[in-house]
Coordinates of C-alpha atoms in Angstrom, one line a residue:
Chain C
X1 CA 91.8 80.1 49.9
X2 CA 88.9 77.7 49.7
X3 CA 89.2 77.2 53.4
X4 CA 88.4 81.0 53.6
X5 CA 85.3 80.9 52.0
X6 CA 83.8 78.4 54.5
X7 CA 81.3 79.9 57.1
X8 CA 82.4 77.4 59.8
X9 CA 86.1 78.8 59.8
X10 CA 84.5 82.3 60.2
X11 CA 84.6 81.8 64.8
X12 CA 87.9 80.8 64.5
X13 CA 88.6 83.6 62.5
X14 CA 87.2 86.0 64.8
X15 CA 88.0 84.4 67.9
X16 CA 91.7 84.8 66.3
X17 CA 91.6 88.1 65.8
X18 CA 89.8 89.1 68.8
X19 CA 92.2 87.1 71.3
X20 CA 95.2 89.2 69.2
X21 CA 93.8 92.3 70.0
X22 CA 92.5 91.9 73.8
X23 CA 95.7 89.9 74.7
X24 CA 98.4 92.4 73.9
X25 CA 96.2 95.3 74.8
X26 CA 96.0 93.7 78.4
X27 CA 99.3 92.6 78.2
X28 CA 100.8 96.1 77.5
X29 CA 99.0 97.0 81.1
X30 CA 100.7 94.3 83.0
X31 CA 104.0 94.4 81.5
X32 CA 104.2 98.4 82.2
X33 CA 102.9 96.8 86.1
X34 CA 105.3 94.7 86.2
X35 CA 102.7 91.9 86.5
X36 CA 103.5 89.5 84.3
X37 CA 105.2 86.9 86.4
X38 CA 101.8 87.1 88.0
X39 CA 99.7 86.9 85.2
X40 CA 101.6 83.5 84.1
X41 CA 100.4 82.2 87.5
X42 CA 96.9 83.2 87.2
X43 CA 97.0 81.7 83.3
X44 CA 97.5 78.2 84.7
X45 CA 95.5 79.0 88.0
X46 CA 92.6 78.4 85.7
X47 CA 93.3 74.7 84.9
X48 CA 92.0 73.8 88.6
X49 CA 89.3 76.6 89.1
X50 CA 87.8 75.0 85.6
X51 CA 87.9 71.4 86.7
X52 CA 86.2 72.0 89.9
X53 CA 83.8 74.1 88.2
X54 CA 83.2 71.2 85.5
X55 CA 83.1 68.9 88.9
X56 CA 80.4 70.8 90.3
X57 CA 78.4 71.5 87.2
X58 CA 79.6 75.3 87.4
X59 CA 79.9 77.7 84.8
X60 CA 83.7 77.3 83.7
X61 CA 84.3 80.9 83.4
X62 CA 83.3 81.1 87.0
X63 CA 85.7 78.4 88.1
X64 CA 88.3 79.8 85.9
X65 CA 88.2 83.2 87.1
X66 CA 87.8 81.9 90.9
X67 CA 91.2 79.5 90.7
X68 CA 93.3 82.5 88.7
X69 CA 92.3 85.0 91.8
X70 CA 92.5 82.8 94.7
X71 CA 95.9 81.4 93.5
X72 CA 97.0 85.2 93.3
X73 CA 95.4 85.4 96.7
X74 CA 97.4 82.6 98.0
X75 CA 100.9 83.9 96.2
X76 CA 99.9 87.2 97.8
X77 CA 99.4 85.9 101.2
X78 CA 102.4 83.6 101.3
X79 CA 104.6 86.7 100.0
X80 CA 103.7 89.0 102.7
X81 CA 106.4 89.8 104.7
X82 CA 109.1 87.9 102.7
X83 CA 111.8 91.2 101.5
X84 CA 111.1 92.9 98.6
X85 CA 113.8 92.7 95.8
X86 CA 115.0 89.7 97.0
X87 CA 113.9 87.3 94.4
X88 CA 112.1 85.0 96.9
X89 CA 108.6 86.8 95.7
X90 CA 109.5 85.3 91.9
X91 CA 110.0 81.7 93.7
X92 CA 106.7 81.7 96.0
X93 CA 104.4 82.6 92.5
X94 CA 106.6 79.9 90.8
X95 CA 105.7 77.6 93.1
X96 CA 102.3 78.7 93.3
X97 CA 102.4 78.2 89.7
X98 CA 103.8 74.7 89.6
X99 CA 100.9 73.5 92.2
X100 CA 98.4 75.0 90.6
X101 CA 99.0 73.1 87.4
X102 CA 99.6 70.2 89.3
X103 CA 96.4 70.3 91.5
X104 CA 94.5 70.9 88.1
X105 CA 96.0 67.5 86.6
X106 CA 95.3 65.4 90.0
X107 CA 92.1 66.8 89.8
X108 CA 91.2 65.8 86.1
X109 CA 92.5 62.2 87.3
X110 CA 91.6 61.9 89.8
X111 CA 87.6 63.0 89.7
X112 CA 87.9 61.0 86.2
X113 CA 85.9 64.1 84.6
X114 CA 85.8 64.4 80.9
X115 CA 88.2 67.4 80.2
X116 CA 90.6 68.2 77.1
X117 CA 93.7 68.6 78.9
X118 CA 95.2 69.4 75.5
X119 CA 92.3 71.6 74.5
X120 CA 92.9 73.8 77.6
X121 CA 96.5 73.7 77.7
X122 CA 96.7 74.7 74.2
X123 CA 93.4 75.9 73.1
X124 CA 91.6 74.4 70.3
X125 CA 90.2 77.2 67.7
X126 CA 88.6 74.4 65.3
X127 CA 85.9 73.7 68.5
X128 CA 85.3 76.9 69.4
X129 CA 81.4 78.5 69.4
X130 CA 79.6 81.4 69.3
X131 CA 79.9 81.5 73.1
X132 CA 83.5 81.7 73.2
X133 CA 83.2 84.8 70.7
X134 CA 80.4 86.3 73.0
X135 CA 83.0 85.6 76.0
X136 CA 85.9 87.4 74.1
X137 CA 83.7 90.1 73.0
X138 CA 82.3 90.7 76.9
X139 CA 86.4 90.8 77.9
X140 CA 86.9 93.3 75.5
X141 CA 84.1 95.5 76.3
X142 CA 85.2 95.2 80.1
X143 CA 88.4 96.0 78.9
X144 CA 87.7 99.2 77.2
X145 CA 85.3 100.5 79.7
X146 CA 87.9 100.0 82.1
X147 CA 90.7 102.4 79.8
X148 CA 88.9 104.4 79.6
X149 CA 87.2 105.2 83.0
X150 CA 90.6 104.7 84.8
X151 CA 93.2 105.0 82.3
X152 CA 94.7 108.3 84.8
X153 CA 94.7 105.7 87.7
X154 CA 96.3 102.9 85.3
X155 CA 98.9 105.4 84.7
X156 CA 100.0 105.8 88.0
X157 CA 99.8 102.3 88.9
X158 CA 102.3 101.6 86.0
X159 CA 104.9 104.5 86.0
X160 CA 104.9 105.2 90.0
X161 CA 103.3 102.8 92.4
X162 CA 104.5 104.4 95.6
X163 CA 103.7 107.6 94.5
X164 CA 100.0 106.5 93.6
X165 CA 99.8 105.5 97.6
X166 CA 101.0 108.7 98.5
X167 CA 98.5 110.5 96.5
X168 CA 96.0 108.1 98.2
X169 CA 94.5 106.6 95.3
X170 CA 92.6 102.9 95.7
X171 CA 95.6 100.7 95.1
X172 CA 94.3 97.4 96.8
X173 CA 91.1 98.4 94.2
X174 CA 92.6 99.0 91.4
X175 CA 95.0 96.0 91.6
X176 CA 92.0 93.4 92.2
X177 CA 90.3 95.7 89.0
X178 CA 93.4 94.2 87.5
X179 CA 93.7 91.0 88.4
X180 CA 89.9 90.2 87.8
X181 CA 90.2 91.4 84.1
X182 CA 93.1 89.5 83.7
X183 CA 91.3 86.4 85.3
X184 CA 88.7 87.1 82.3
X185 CA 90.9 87.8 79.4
X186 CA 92.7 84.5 80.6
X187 CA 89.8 82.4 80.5
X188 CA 88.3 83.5 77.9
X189 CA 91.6 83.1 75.6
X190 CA 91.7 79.8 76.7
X191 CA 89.9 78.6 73.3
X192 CA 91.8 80.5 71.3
X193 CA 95.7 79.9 72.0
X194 CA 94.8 78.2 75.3
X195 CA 96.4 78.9 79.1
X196 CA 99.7 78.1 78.4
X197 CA 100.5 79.5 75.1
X198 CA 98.2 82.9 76.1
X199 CA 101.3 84.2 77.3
X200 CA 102.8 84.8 74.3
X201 CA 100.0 86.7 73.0
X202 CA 100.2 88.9 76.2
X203 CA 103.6 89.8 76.1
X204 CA 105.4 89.9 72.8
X205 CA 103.5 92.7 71.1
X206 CA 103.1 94.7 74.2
X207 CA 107.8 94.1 73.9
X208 CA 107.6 95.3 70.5
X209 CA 105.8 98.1 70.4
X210 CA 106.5 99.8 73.9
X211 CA 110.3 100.6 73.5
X212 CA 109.3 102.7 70.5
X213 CA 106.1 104.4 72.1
X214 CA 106.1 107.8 73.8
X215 CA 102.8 107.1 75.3
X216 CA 100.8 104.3 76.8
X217 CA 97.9 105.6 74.5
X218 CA 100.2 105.4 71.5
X219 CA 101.6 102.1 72.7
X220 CA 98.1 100.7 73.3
X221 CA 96.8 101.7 69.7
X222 CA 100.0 100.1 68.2
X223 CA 99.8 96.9 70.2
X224 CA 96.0 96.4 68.9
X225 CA 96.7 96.4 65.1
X226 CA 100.1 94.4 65.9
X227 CA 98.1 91.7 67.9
X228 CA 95.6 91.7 65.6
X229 CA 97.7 90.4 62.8
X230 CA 99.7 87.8 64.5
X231 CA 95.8 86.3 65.7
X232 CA 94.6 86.5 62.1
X233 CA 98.0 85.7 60.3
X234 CA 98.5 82.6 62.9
X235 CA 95.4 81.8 62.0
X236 CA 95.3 81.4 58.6
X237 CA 98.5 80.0 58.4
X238 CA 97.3 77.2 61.1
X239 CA 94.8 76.4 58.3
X240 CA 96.7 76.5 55.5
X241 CA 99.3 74.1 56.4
X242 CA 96.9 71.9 59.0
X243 CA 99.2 73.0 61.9
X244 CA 97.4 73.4 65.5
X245 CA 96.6 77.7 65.7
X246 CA 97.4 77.8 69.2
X247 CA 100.8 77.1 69.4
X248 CA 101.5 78.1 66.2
X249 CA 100.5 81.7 67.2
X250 CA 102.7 81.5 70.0
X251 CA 106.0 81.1 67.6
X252 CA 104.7 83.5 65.7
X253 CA 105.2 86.1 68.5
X254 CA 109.0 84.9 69.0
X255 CA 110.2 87.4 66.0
X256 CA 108.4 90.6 67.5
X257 CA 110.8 90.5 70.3
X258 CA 113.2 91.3 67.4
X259 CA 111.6 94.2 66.8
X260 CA 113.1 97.0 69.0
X261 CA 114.3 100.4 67.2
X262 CA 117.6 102.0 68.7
X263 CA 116.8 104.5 71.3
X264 CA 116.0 108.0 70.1
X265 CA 118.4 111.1 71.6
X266 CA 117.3 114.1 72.9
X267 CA 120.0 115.7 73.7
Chain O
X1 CA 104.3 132.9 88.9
X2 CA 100.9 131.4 90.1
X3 CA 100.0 131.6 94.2
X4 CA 98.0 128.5 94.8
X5 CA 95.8 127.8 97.7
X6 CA 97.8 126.5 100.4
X7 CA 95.3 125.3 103.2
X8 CA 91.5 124.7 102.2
X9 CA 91.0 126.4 105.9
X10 CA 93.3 129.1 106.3
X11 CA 95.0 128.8 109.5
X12 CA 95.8 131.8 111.3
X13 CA 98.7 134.0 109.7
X14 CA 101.3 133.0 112.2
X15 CA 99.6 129.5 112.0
X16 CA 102.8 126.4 111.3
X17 CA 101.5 124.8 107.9
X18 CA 102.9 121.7 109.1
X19 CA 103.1 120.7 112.6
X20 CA 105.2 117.7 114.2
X21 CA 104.7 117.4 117.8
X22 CA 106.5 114.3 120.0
X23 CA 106.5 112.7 116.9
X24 CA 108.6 108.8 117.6
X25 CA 109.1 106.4 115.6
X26 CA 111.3 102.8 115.9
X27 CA 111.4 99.6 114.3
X28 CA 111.2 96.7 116.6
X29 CA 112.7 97.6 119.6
X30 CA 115.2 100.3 118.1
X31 CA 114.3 103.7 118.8
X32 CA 115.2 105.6 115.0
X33 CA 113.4 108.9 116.6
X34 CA 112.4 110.6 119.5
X35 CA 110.4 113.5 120.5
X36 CA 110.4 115.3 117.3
X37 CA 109.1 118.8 116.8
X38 CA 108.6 121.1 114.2
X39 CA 106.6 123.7 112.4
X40 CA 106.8 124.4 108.7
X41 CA 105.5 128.2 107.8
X42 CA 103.9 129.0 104.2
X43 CA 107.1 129.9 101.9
X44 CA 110.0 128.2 104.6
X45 CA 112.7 126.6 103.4
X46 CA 114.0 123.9 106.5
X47 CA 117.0 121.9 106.1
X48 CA 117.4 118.8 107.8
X49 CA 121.3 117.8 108.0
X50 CA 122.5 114.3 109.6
X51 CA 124.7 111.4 108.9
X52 CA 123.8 108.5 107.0
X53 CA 121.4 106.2 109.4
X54 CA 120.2 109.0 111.7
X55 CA 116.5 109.0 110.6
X56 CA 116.5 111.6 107.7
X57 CA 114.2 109.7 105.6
X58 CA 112.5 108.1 107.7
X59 CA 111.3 112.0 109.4
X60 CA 110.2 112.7 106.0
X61 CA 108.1 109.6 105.5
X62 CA 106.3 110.5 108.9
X63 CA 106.1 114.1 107.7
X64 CA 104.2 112.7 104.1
X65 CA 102.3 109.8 106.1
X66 CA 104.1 107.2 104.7
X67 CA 104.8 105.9 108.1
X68 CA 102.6 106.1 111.5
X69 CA 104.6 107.3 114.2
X70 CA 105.0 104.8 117.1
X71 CA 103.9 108.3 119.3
X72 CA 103.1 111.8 118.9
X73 CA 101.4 113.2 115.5
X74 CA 101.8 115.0 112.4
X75 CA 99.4 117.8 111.1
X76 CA 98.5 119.9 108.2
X77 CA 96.5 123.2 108.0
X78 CA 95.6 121.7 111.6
X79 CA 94.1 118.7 111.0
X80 CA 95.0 115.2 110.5
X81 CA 96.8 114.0 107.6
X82 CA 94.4 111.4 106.0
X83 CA 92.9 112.6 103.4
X84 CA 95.3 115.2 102.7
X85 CA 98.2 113.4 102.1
X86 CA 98.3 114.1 98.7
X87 CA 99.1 118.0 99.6
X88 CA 102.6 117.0 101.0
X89 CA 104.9 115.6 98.1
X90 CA 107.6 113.5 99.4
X91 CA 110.3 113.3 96.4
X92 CA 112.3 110.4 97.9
X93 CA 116.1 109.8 97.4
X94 CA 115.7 106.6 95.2
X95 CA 112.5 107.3 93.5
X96 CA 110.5 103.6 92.6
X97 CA 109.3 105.6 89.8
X98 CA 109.5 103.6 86.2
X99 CA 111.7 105.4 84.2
X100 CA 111.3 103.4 81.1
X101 CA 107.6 103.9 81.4
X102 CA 106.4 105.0 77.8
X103 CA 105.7 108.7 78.7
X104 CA 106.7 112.2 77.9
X105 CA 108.3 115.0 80.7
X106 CA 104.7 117.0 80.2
X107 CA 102.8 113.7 80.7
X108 CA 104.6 112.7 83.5
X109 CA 104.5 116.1 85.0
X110 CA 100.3 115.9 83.8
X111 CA 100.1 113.1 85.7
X112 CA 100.1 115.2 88.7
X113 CA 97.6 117.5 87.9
X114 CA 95.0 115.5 85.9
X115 CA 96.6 116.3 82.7
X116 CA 96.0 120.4 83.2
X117 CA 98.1 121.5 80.4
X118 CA 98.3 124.8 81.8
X119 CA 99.6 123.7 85.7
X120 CA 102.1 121.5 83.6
X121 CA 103.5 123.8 81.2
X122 CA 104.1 126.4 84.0
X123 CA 105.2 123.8 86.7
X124 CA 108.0 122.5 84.3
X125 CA 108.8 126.5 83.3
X126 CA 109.4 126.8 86.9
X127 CA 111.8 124.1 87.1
X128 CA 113.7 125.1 84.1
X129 CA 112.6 121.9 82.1
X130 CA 110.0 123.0 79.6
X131 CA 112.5 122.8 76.7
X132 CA 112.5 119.2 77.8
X133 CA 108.0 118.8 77.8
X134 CA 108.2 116.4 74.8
X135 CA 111.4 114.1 75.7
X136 CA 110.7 110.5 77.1
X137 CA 111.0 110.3 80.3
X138 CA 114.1 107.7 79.9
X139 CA 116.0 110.3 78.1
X140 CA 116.6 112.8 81.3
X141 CA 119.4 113.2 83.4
X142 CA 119.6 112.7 87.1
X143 CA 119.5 115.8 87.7
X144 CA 116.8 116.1 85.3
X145 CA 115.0 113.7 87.5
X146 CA 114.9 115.7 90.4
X147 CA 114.0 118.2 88.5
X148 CA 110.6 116.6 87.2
X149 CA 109.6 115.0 90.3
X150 CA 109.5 118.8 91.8
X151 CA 107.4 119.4 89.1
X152 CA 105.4 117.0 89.3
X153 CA 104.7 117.6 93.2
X154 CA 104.8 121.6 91.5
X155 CA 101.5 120.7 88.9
X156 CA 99.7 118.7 91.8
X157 CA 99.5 122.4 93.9
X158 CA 101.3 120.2 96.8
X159 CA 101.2 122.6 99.8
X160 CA 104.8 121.3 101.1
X161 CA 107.3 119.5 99.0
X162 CA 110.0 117.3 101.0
X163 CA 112.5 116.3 99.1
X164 CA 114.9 113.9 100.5
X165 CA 118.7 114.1 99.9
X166 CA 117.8 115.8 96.3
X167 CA 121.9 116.8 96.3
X168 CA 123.3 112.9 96.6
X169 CA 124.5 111.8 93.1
X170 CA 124.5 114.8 91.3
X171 CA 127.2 116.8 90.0
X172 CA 128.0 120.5 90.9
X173 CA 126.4 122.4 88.8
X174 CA 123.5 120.3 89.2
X175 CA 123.3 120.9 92.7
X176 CA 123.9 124.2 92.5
X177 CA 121.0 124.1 89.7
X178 CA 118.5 122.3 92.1
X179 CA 119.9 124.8 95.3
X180 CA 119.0 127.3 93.1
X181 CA 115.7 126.2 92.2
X182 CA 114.5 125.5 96.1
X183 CA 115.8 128.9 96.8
X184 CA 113.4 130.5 94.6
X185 CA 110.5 127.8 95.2
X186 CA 110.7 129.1 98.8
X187 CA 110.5 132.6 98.1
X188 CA 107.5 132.4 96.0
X189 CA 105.7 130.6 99.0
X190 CA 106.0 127.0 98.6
X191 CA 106.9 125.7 101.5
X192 CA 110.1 123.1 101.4
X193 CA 111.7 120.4 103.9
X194 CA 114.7 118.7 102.7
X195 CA 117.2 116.5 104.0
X196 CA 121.0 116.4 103.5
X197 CA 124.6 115.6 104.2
X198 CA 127.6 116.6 102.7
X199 CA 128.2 120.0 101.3
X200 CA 125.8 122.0 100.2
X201 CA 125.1 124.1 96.9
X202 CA 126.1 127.6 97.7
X203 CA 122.4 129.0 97.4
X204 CA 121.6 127.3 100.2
X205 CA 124.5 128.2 102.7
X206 CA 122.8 130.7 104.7
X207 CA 119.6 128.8 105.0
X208 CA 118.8 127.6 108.8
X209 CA 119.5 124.2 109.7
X210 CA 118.1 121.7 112.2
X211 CA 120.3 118.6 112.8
X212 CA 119.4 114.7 113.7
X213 CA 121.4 113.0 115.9
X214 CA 120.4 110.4 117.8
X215 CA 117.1 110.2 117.4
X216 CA 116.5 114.0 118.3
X217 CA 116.3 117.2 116.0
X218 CA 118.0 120.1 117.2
X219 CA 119.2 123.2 115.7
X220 CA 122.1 122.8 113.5
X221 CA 125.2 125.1 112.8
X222 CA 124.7 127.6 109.8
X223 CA 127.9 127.0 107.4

């Protein structure tokens, strides 16, 4: 408990809790979009976008952001026209994937830059600043603006895609809406639990909470406190036994996907 | 039962609602129709029979805007369809909708009218679903489906609903259910296209038919 009492644990503390709660609240979005094979890509997307950014003496959350959104650019463009249904959309973002991480580690070797492969891979709470908080705070902010300005269009977009188009509403907008949020959440999760645990934080309370929920609303208010107590629980249990936070938080999630009541009957 | 607006200009009385003229359509170099006409009135009912492949859905796509016609055009209240696309509710045979989306029969229904509790309550009365206004979504029937998309398109005031093969997959009293249902959609003044093959529910026996065949729509026998 002594380790509590610390100031210095306080950002990792906060960025703990704060990664809990803006993960799984994005996460509950793109898993009722049926974007999370997507949002995998754009998670490691970032490794590159960062190390040119680092290259060029660029803001990282600018490289970050740019490398998750062109790489969904590229999937997009190399999808087009392939059939729908078919499974060879899952195999081009796979791909994508795969280069994307690879590009990111010839790049770090290649331009011999200083990066923490294992920091951004797997985030690194105990280095984390104020500016991460500020970043994770900004995401959340955009994040709740956005519910709540176009939570009717989100709606749509989740339950009936083709019907959204037929109603006319911005799509193509609301998608790149999407996609740029998610590029930000992304990023700035990355000290947290880093890109390629952050999934876990994305999906697994958004799985345990939305086969019990009768509403997004409902599910979205759930999945906040749930994700909030795997950050801060991961957390503190990282510290107390000396184990890394990010990954530890990640097999924390495992047992939420336990957590699915039987289906209620209405008839 | 509420009357809603139909057109933002009225057309003239005798005026089609919706209006097909040489409407064509093919994909690549096949020819799927040809020199389609046809006028939907205010309160109509027009069934659309033809075998599997002839171009049923495909009409109805061209009818909602879905698809651009290779030639000819499509028009509602006299103008263009963009911009008003979302006055003509196409309830398709295979719906992409999410039914394991985490939402309610009244919010799904809500969805269509901006969450008007009013339009919703009376659009799923109309259907014969408000019973239902609180169940998940997951939890209905196929038939129950059906049902709720036509409400949906009900809530959001469409001025045409075309409903494509809204008979396949159901069972009889279903069908008769949903025949029912268009029946009296039609004679409060909602104007309805649908498509079918197959027998039909007996409500909708005596209503006139046009049939596809080859590419062409032509007037069908009544059964």
């Amino acid at each position: 408990m002594n380790v509590l009492m610390e100031p210095w644990w306080l950002i990792p503390f906060l960025l703990a809790g704060l990664c809990g709660l803006v993960c799984p609240l994005l996460g509950t979005l793109l898993v009722v979009q049926q974007r999370v094979l997507t949002t995998n890509l754009m998670a490691y997307a970032v490794l590159p976008g960062v190390v040119i950014a680092k290259a060029l003496g660029l803001p990282e959350l600018l490289g970050g952001m740019g490398g998750a959104i062109g790489a969904v650019l590229l999937a997009e463009l190399l999808m087009a026209g392939r059939p729908s249904g078919s499974g060879q959309a899952e195999a081009v973002l796979n791909t994508v994937l795969a280069a994307s991480l690879g590009l990111g580690v010839l790049l770090v070797q290649g331009l011999e830059l200083p990066v923490d492969l294992d920091g951004l891979l797997f985030g690194d709470l105990l280095v984390a600043g104020p500016a991460d908080l500020l970043r994770l705070l900004a995401a959340l902010a955009l994040l709740l603006l956005v519910l709540r300005l176009r939570f009717h269009q989100l709606q749509w977009l989740g339950l009936d895609p083709e019907g959204a188009a037929d109603i006319e509403l911005p799509l193509r907008g609301l998608r790149l809406l999407m996609a740029a949020l998610t590029a930000l959440v992304v990023v700035s999760a990355t000290a947290a639990v880093g890109l390629a645990l952050v999934m876990a934080l994305i999906c697994a309370p958004s799985l345990a909470v939305l086969s019990r929920a009768e509403s997004l609303a409902q599910a979205l208010r759930l999945v906040a406190g749930l994700g909030v107590g795997v950050g801060v629980t991961g957390c503190g249990l990282a510290l107390g036994f000396n184990l890394p936070p990010g990954p530890l938080m990640a097999c924390f999630c495992l047992p939420l996907l336990w957590l699915k009541p039987a289906p209620r009957s209405w008839d | 039962m509420g009357h809603w607006p139909r057109c933002f200009l009225a057309p003239p009385v005798d005026a089609p609602l919706l209006q097909a003229r040489q409407l064509a359509f093919g994909y690549a170099k096949t020819a799927v129709l040809r020199s389609i006409n046809l006028d939907v009135t205010n309160g109509s009912c027009t069934l659309i029979r033809g075998d599997n492949g002839a171009g049923k859905s495909t009409l109805l796509q061209l009818l909602q805007g879905k698809l651009q016609p290779t030639a000819g055009w499509v028009r509602l209240c006299g103008r263009p369809l963009k911009g008003q696309r979302r006055r003509l509710a196409l309830v398709p045979q295979a719906p992409s909708l999410r039914w394991h989306y985490p939402i309610t029969l009244a919010g799904l229904v809500g969805l269509g009218c901006g969450g008007h509790p009013q339009r919703s309550h009376t659009a799923l009365e109309q259907v014969g679903l408000a019973a239902l206004a609180k169940a998940p979504i997951a939890s209905l029937s196929g038939g129950q489906r059906q049902r709720a998309l036509i409400a949906r398109a009900l809530a959001r005031q469409a001025a045409v609903l075309l409903l494509d093969e809204p008979f396949a997959c159901l069972d009889n009293r279903s069908r008769e259910q949903l025949g029912a249902l268009i029946q009296a959609l039609a004679a409060d003044g909602t104007a309805v296209v649908l498509t079918a093959h197959g027998d039909l529910p007996s409500s909708l026996e005596q209503v006139p038919q046009m049939h596809l065949e080859h590419g062409q729509l032509g007037p069908g026998d009544r059964q």
